[in-house]
Coordinates of C-alpha atoms and ligand atoms in Angstrom, one line a residue:
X112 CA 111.4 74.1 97.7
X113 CA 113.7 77.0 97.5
X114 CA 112.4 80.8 97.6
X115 CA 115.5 83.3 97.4
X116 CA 115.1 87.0 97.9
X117 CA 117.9 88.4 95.7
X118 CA 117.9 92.5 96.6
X119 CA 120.0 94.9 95.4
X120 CA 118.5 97.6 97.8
X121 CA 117.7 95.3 101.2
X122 CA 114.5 95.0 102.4
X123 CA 113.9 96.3 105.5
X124 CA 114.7 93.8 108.5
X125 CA 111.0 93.6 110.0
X126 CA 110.2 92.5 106.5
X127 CA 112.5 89.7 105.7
X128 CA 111.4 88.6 109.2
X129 CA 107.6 88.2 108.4
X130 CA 108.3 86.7 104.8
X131 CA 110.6 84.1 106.6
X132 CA 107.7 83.2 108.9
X133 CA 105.2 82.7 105.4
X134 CA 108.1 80.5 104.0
X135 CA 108.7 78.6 106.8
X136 CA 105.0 77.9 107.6
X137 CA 104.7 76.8 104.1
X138 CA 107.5 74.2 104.8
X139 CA 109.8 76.0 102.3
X140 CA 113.5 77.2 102.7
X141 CA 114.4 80.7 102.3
X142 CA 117.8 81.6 101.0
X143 CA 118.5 85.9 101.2
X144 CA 121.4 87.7 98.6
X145 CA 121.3 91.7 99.9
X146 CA 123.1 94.4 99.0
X147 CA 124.8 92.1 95.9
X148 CA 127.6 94.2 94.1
X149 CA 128.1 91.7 91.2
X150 CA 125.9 90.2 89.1
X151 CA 127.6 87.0 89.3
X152 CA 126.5 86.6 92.7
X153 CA 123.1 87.2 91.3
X154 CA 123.7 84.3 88.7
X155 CA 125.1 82.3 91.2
X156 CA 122.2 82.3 93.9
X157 CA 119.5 81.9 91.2
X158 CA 120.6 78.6 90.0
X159 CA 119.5 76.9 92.5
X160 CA 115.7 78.2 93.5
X161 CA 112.5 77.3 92.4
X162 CA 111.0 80.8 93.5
X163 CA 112.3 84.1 93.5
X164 CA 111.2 87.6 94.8
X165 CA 113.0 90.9 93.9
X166 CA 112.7 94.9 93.7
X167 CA 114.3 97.1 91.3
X168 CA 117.2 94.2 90.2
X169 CA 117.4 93.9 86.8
X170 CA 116.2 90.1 85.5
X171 CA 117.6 90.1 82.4
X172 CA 117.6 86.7 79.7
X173 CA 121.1 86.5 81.3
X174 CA 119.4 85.4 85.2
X175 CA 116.9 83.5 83.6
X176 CA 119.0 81.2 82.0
X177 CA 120.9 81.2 84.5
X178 CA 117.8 79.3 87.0
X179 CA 117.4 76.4 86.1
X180 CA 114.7 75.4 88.1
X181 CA 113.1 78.4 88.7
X182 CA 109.5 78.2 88.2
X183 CA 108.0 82.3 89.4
X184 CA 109.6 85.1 90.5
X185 CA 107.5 88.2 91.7
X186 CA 108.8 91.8 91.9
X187 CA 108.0 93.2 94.9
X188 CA 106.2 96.4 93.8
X189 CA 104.4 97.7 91.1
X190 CA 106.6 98.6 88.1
X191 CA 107.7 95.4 86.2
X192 CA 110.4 97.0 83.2
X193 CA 113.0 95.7 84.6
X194 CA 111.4 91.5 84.3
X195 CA 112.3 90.2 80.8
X196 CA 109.2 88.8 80.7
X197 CA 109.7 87.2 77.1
X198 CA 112.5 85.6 78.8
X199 CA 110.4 84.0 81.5
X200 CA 107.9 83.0 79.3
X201 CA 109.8 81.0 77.0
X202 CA 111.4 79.4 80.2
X203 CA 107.9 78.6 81.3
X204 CA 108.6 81.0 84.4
X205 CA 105.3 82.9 85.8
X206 CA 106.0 86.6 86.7
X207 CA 104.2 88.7 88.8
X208 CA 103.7 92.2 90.7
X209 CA 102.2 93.0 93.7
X210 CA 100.1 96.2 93.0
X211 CA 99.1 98.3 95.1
X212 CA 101.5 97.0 98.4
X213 CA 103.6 100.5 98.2
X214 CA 101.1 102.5 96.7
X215 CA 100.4 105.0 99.6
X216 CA 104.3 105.2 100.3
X217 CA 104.6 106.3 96.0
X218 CA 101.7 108.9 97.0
X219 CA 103.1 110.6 100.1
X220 CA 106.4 111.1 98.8
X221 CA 104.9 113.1 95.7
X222 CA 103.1 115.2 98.4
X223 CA 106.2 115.3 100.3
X224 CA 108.4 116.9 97.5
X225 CA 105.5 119.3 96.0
X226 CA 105.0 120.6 100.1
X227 CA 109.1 121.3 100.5
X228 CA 109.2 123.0 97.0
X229 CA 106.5 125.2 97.2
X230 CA 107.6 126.4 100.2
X231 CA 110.7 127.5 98.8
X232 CA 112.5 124.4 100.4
X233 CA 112.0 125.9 103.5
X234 CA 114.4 128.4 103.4
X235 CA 112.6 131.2 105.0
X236 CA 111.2 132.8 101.5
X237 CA 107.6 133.5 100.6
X238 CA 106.1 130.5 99.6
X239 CA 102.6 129.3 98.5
X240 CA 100.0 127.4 99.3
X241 CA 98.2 124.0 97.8
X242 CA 94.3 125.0 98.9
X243 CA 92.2 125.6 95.7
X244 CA 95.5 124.7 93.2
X245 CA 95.1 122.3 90.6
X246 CA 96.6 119.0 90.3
X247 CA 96.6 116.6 87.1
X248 CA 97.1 113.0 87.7
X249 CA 98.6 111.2 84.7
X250 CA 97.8 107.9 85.1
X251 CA 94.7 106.9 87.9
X252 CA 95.9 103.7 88.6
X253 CA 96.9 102.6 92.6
X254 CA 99.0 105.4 92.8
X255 CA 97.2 108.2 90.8
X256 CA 93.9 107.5 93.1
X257 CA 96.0 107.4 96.8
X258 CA 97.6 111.1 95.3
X259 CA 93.9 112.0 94.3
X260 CA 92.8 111.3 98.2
X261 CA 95.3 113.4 99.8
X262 CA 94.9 116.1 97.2
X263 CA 91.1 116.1 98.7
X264 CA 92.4 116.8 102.0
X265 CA 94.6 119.7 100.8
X266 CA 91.5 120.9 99.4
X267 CA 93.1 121.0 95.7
X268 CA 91.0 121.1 92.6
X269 CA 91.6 117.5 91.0
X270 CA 92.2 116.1 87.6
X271 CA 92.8 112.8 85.8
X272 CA 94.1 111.7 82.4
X273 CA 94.6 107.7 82.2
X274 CA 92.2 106.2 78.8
X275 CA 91.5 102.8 81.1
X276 CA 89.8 104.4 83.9
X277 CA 86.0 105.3 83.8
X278 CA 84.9 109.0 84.4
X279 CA 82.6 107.1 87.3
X280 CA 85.8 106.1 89.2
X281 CA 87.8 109.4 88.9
X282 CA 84.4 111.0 90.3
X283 CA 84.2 108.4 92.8
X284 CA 87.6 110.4 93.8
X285 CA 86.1 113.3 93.5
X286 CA 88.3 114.0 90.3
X287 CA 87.6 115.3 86.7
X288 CA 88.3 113.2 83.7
X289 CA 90.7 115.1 81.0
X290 CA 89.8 113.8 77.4
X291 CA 93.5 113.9 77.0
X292 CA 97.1 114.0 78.2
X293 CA 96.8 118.1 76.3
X294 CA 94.4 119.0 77.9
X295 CA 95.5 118.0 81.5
X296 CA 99.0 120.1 81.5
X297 CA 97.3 122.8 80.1
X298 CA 94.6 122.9 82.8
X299 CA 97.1 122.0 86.0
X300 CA 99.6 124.1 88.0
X301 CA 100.8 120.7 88.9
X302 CA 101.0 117.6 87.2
X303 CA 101.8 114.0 89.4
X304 CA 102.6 111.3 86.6
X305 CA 101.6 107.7 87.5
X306 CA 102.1 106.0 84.4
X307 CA 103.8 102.3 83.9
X308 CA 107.1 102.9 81.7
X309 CA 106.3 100.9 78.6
X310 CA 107.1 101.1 74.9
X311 CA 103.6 103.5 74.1
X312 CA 105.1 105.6 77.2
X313 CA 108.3 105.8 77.1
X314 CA 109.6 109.5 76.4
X315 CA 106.0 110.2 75.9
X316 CA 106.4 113.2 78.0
X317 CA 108.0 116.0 76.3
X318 CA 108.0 119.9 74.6
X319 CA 104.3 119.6 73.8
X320 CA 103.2 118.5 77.1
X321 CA 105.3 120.4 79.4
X322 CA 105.3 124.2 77.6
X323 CA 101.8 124.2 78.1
X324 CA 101.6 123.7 81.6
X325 CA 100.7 127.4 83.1
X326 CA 102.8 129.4 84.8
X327 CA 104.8 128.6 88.1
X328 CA 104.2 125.2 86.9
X329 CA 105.6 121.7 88.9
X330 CA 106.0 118.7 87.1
X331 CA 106.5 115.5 89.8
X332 CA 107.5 112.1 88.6
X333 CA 107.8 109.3 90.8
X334 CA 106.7 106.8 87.9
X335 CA 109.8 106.3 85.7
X336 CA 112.6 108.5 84.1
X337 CA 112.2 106.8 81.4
X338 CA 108.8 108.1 80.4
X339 CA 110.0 112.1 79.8
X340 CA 111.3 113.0 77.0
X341 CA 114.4 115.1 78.6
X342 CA 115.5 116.7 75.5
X343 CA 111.8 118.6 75.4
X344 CA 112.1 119.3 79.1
X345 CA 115.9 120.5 79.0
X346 CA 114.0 123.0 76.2
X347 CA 111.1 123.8 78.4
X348 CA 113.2 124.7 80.9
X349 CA 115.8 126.7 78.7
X350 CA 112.5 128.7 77.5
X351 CA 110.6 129.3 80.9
X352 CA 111.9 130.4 84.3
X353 CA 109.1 129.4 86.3
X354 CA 108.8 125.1 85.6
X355 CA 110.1 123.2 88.4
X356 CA 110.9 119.3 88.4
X357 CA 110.1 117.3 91.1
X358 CA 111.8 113.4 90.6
X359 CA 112.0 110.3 92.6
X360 CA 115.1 109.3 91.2
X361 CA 117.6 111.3 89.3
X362 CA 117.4 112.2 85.2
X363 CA 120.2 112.0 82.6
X364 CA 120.7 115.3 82.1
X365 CA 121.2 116.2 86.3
X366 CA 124.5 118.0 85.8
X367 CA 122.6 120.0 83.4
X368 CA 120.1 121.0 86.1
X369 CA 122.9 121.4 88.7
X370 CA 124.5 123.6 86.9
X371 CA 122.0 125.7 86.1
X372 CA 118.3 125.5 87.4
X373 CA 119.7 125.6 91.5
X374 CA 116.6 125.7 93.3
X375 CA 113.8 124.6 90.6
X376 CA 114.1 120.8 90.9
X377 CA 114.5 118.4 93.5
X378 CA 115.5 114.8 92.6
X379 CA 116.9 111.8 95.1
X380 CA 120.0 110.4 94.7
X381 CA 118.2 106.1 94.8
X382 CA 114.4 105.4 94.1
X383 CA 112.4 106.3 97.4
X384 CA 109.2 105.5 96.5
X385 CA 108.5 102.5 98.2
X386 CA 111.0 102.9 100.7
X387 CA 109.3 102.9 103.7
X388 CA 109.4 100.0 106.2
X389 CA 104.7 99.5 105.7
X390 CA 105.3 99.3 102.0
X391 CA 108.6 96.8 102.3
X392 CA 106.7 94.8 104.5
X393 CA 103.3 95.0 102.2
X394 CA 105.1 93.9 99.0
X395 CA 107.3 91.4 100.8
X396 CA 105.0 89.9 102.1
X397 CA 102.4 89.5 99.2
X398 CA 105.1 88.3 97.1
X399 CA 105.5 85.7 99.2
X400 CA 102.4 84.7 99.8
X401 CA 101.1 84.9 95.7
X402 CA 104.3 82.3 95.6
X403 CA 103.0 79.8 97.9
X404 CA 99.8 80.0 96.9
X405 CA 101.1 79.7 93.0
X406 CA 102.9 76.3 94.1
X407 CA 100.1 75.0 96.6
X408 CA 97.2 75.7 94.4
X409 CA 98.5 77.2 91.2
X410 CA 96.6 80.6 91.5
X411 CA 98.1 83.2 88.9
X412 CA 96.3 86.0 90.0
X413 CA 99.2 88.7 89.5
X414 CA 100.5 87.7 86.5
X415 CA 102.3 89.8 84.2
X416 CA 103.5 87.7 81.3
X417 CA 101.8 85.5 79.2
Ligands
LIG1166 P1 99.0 101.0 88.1 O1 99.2 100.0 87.1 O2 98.0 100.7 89.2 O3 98.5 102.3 87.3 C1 99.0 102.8 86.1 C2 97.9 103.5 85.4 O4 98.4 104.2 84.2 C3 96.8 102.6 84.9 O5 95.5 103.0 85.4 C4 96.8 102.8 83.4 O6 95.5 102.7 82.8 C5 97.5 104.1 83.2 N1 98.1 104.3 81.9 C6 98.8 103.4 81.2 N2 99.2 104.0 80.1 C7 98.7 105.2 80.0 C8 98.8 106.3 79.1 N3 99.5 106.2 78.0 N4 98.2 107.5 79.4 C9 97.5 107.6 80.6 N5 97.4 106.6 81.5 C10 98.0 105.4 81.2 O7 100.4 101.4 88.6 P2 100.7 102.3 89.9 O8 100.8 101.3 91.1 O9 99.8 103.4 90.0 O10 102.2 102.8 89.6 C11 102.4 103.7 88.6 C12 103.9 103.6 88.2 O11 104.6 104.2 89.3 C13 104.4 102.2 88.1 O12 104.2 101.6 86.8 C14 105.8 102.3 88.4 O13 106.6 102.6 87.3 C15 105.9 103.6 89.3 N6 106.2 103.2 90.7 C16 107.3 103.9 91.3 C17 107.6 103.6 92.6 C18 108.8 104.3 93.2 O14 109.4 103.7 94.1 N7 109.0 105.5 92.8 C19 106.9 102.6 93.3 C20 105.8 102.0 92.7 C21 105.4 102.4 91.4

């Protein structure tokens, strides 16, 4: 049995390390493509393996014809748009996630980029402080509830807007349910989205949302680019001089910001998120053990297509 991790962005070393041990206990091979600049070597690789585990790389119809034998392949983290999972499951191929492996990682780094930009970057201006400030989660999935726990400790005042959670759980947080997406950027000074990119979500976050948010306003999104709208929030910010745009991973319109919003957005050059040697090793590892347990004793659990 063949399991290939095929990773544009490497995992780190102490991970690949600890799924090798899983696969080799399981009496499997493991075959590793990092840091591939072609997708032909991608195509290549794949043809071969029976399992395969990836991060961000894109598995298009084009891989999955390309693997003949494959039978699962898991991406290692949360977000799954970038699975063709129609593709898999007219191939017969499971696909899963592992949620919740790089969830605290997602959550800090929100923190991390609302602490340096309300303190001016720390460039020696007057800054301000997060005690007794709102922040609106939208979304209250894995994410959205680790944000909510270290909001508590900043002592912020905590909201929620995500129709498939219960107001019990939020409170269980000790967040407040929003009846809707309206109401929560009009109540928050800062809004953390945590939403899956998907066709109901997908530039879902635009003009309407963001001009209501109140003044000296952040919006940070370490879910997707995909999900705002960037036409309503090149307007919001042509309107207002106060918004600021926190994002883990650069927009479309960035030369637009770097020309002329210096100072009011920070956004990283690659996806950080889950880049953190825990979560690496956390998703790495599940991955690796939901596919030996999928071809020991066919447990699905984290299945994402049908
Ligand atoms: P999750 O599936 O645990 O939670 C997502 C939540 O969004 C769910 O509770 C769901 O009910 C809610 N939701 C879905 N549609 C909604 C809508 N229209 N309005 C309000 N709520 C809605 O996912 P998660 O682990 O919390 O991750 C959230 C997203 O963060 C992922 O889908 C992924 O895109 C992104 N992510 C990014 C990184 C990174 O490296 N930056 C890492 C992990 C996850």
């Amino acid at each position: 049995m063949k399991i290939l991790v095929a990773t544009k962005k490497a995992f780190a070393p102490l991970a690949i390390r600890q799924i090798r041990e899983v696969i080799e206990a399981a009496g499997f091979n493991l075959e590793v493509l990092e840091n591939y600049g072609n997708i032909s070597e991608l195509l290549k690789a794949v043809s071969g393996t029976d399992g395969l585990i990836v991060r961000s790389d894109m598995i298009t119809a084009e891989v999955i014809d390309a693997a003949k034998k494959l039978k699962i392949v898991v991406r290692a983290g949360a977000g799954y748009d970038n699975i063709d999972l129609a593709s898999c499951t007219s191939h017969n191929i499971v696909a899963m996630n592992t949620p919740g492996q790089n969830s605290n990682a997602v959550a800090e780094l929100a923190f991390e980029m609302l602490l340096f930009q309300v303190r001016g970057g720390f460039s020696g201006k007057q800054g301000t402080e997060l005690r007794l400030k709102s922040i609106g989660l939208h979304g209250f999935g894995n994410v959205g509830k680790y944000v909510a726990d270290i909001a508590k400790g900043f002592g912020m005042d905590i909201y929620a807007y995500d129709p498939l959670v219960s107001e019990r759980i939020m409170k269980n947080h000790g967040v407040k349910q929003c009846s809707n997406s309206k109401e929560l950027y009009s109540k928050c000074q800062y809004i953390s989205i945590h939403l899956p990119s998907n066709n109901i979500t997908r530039k879902s976050i635009g003009y309407d949302l963001l001009s209501v948010m109140p003044k000296n306003a952040i919006l940070i999104n370490t879910a997707r680019k995909e999900v705002i709208d960037e036409t309503g929030l090149l307007k919001t910010f042509e309107e207002r001089n106060d918004i600021c745009y926190l994002a883990d991973v650069e927009p479309d319109c960035k030369n637009v910001f770097d020309e002329k919003y210096k100072g009011r957005y920070i956004f990283t050059a690659k996806k950080m998120g889950a880049q953190t040697e825990e979560a690496n090793i956390n998703a790495g590892v599940a991955a690796v053990r939901q596919i030996v347990d999928f071809f020991k004793t066919g447990n699905e659990k984290y299945r994402i297509n049908k």
